mmCIF file of C-alpha atoms in Angstrom:
data_model
loop_
_atom_site.group_PDB
_atom_site.id
_atom_site.type_symbol
_atom_site.label_atom_id
_atom_site.label_comp_id
_atom_site.label_asym_id
_atom_site.label_seq_id
_atom_site.Cartn_x
_atom_site.Cartn_y
_atom_site.Cartn_z
ATOM 1 C CA MET A 1 114.609 27.711 49.398
ATOM 2 C CA THR A 2 117.039 30.590 49.587
ATOM 3 C CA GLU A 3 117.979 32.270 52.823
ATOM 4 C CA ASP A 4 116.572 35.637 53.821
ATOM 5 C CA HIS A 5 119.060 37.494 55.945
ATOM 6 C CA ILE A 6 117.669 39.528 58.778
ATOM 7 C CA ASP A 7 117.262 43.219 58.050
ATOM 8 C CA GLY A 8 115.982 44.364 61.419
ATOM 9 C CA ASN A 9 112.709 42.504 61.011
ATOM 10 C CA PRO A 10 112.266 40.230 64.039
ATOM 11 C CA SER A 11 109.823 38.006 62.149
ATOM 12 C CA ALA A 12 112.426 36.740 59.707
ATOM 13 C CA CYS A 13 115.215 34.189 60.066
ATOM 14 C CA CYS A 14 117.930 33.316 57.620
ATOM 15 C CA GLY A 15 117.864 29.605 58.433
ATOM 16 C CA GLY A 16 121.564 29.328 59.166
ATOM 17 C CA CYS A 17 121.416 32.315 61.479
ATOM 18 C CA GLN A 18 124.234 34.176 59.842
ATOM 19 C CA ASN A 19 124.162 37.845 58.978
ATOM 20 C CA GLY A 20 126.908 38.408 56.491
ATOM 21 C CA ALA A 21 130.262 37.792 58.166
ATOM 22 C CA ASN A 22 128.895 38.191 61.717
ATOM 23 C CA PRO A 23 127.596 34.867 63.037
ATOM 24 C CA ARG A 24 125.135 35.050 65.871
ATOM 25 C CA PRO A 25 126.146 33.568 69.210
ATOM 26 C CA ARG A 26 125.190 30.298 70.809
ATOM 27 C CA LEU A 27 122.431 31.160 73.251
ATOM 28 C CA VAL A 28 120.981 29.270 76.180
ATOM 29 C CA ILE A 29 117.710 30.686 77.443
ATOM 30 C CA GLY A 30 116.011 29.738 80.681
ATOM 31 C CA VAL A 31 112.443 30.859 81.264
ATOM 32 C CA PHE A 32 111.476 31.131 84.933
ATOM 33 C CA ASN A 33 108.126 31.840 86.542
ATOM 34 C CA ASP A 34 110.068 32.644 89.731
ATOM 35 C CA ALA A 35 112.054 35.888 89.403
ATOM 36 C CA ASP A 36 114.235 35.031 92.415
ATOM 37 C CA CYS A 37 115.382 31.793 90.772
ATOM 38 C CA ALA A 38 116.198 33.681 87.580
ATOM 39 C CA SER A 39 118.294 36.201 89.508
ATOM 40 C CA GLY A 40 120.015 33.481 91.509
ATOM 41 C CA VAL A 41 121.075 31.408 88.525
ATOM 42 C CA ALA A 42 122.219 34.554 86.708
ATOM 43 C CA ARG A 43 124.500 35.424 89.639
ATOM 44 C CA LYS A 44 125.894 31.883 89.576
ATOM 45 C CA LEU A 45 126.521 31.956 85.813
ATOM 46 C CA ARG A 46 128.073 35.430 85.686
ATOM 47 C CA GLY A 47 131.379 34.031 86.954
ATOM 48 C CA THR A 48 131.658 31.507 84.130
ATOM 49 C CA ALA A 49 129.790 32.892 81.114
ATOM 50 C CA HIS A 50 130.830 35.512 78.555
ATOM 51 C CA ALA A 51 127.512 37.364 78.903
ATOM 52 C CA VAL A 52 124.459 36.743 81.094
ATOM 53 C CA CYS A 53 121.280 38.805 80.843
ATOM 54 C CA VAL A 54 118.140 38.714 82.952
ATOM 55 C CA LEU A 55 115.021 40.015 81.263
ATOM 56 C CA SER A 56 112.034 40.936 83.374
ATOM 57 C CA ASN A 57 108.392 40.976 82.525
ATOM 58 C CA GLY A 58 108.081 44.612 83.634
ATOM 59 C CA GLU A 59 109.591 46.122 80.488
ATOM 60 C CA PRO A 60 109.184 45.656 76.730
ATOM 61 C CA LEU A 61 111.816 43.349 75.237
ATOM 62 C CA LEU A 62 113.804 46.032 73.432
ATOM 63 C CA ALA A 63 113.917 48.227 76.557
ATOM 64 C CA GLN A 64 115.711 45.486 78.523
ATOM 65 C CA ASP A 65 119.358 45.638 79.599
ATOM 66 C CA PHE A 66 121.249 43.103 77.489
ATOM 67 C CA ASP A 67 124.342 42.964 79.697
ATOM 68 C CA GLY A 68 127.203 42.158 77.291
ATOM 69 C CA LEU A 69 124.892 40.673 74.639
ATOM 70 C CA PRO A 70 123.719 42.769 71.686
ATOM 71 C CA PRO A 71 119.899 42.717 71.425
ATOM 72 C CA LEU A 72 120.249 42.012 67.715
ATOM 73 C CA SER A 73 121.742 38.604 68.482
ATOM 74 C CA LEU A 74 118.357 37.634 69.913
ATOM 75 C CA MET A 75 116.378 39.410 67.214
ATOM 76 C CA GLY A 76 118.470 37.724 64.523
ATOM 77 C CA CYS A 77 116.280 34.650 64.634
ATOM 78 C CA GLY A 78 112.677 35.807 64.482
ATOM 79 C CA ARG A 79 111.225 32.611 65.895
ATOM 80 C CA LEU A 80 113.432 32.802 68.981
ATOM 81 C CA TYR A 81 112.645 36.496 69.444
ATOM 82 C CA GLN A 82 108.918 35.763 69.254
ATOM 83 C CA GLN A 83 109.170 32.973 71.833
ATOM 84 C CA VAL A 84 111.075 35.169 74.275
ATOM 85 C CA ALA A 85 108.704 38.110 73.772
ATOM 86 C CA ALA A 86 105.676 35.861 74.323
ATOM 87 C CA GLN A 87 107.138 34.450 77.556
ATOM 88 C CA LEU A 88 107.836 37.977 78.838
ATOM 89 C CA GLU A 89 104.234 38.955 78.104
ATOM 90 C CA LEU A 90 103.082 35.966 80.174
ATOM 91 C CA GLY A 91 105.037 37.311 83.155
ATOM 92 C CA ALA A 92 108.189 35.201 83.011
ATOM 93 C CA SER A 93 111.713 36.206 83.959
ATOM 94 C CA ILE A 94 114.253 35.097 81.371
ATOM 95 C CA VAL A 95 117.955 34.354 81.683
ATOM 96 C CA ILE A 96 119.957 34.517 78.447
ATOM 97 C CA VAL A 97 123.489 33.139 78.426
ATOM 98 C CA ASP A 98 126.008 33.557 75.603
ATOM 99 C CA ALA A 99 128.008 30.325 75.294
ATOM 100 C CA LEU A 100 131.335 30.346 73.465
ATOM 101 C CA SER A 101 131.393 26.618 72.678
ATOM 102 C CA PRO A 102 129.037 23.641 72.416
ATOM 103 C CA GLU A 103 130.444 22.362 75.705
ATOM 104 C CA GLN A 104 129.577 25.630 77.457
ATOM 105 C CA GLN A 105 126.137 25.569 75.868
ATOM 106 C CA LEU A 106 125.519 22.106 77.320
ATOM 107 C CA GLY A 107 126.943 23.061 80.720
ATOM 108 C CA PHE A 108 124.843 26.226 80.974
ATOM 109 C CA SER A 109 121.759 24.245 79.944
ATOM 110 C CA ARG A 110 122.385 21.810 82.771
ATOM 111 C CA VAL A 111 122.753 24.630 85.301
ATOM 112 C CA LEU A 112 119.474 26.225 84.187
ATOM 113 C CA LEU A 113 117.720 22.869 84.471
ATOM 114 C CA GLU A 114 119.214 22.290 87.933
ATOM 115 C CA TRP A 115 117.743 25.638 88.976
ATOM 116 C CA LYS A 116 114.349 24.363 87.762
ATOM 117 C CA CYS A 117 113.742 26.643 84.817
ATOM 118 C CA ASP A 118 110.237 26.235 83.454
ATOM 119 C CA LEU A 119 111.351 26.242 79.831
ATOM 120 C CA LEU A 120 114.794 25.809 78.269
ATOM 121 C CA LEU A 121 115.594 27.106 74.803
ATOM 122 C CA THR A 122 118.919 26.813 73.015
ATOM 123 C CA HIS A 123 120.034 28.432 69.806
ATOM 124 C CA ASP A 124 123.234 27.657 67.953
ATOM 125 C CA GLY A 125 123.715 30.479 65.489
ATOM 126 C CA SER A 126 127.418 29.817 64.990
ATOM 127 C CA GLY A 127 127.116 27.000 62.447
ATOM 128 C CA SER A 128 127.532 27.265 58.726
ATOM 129 C CA LYS A 129 124.797 28.614 56.486
ATOM 130 C CA HIS A 130 122.322 26.198 54.974
ATOM 131 C CA SER A 131 119.130 26.284 52.961
ATOM 132 C CA ASP A 132 115.848 24.952 54.307
#
């Protein structure tokens, strides 16, 4: 199957999560039912991560403040976008961390788990393109 590159449609994914020459970042996403925990872990991670965003359930996904992380990096993989949007609709607070390496991705995942996130999602959009 050939890859369909994202064209602004959040329901599509290219498979290798590449959009031309601009690879999408490695993301670590922690879903919290407790907004205070989400804010606390975000404060802790802001000193070590390239970009940390906290999304709240009070606003639509695209109206959120993606602090240092382009919203399109999340929309680039439609399945991930749909999962995050669904969790926000259920009332969750979401922490999104941009990891610059696999080691950071693993470290940030551990921190989110230590803070008792209810759901952990990771996305490595930096790899090479492939066909499904």
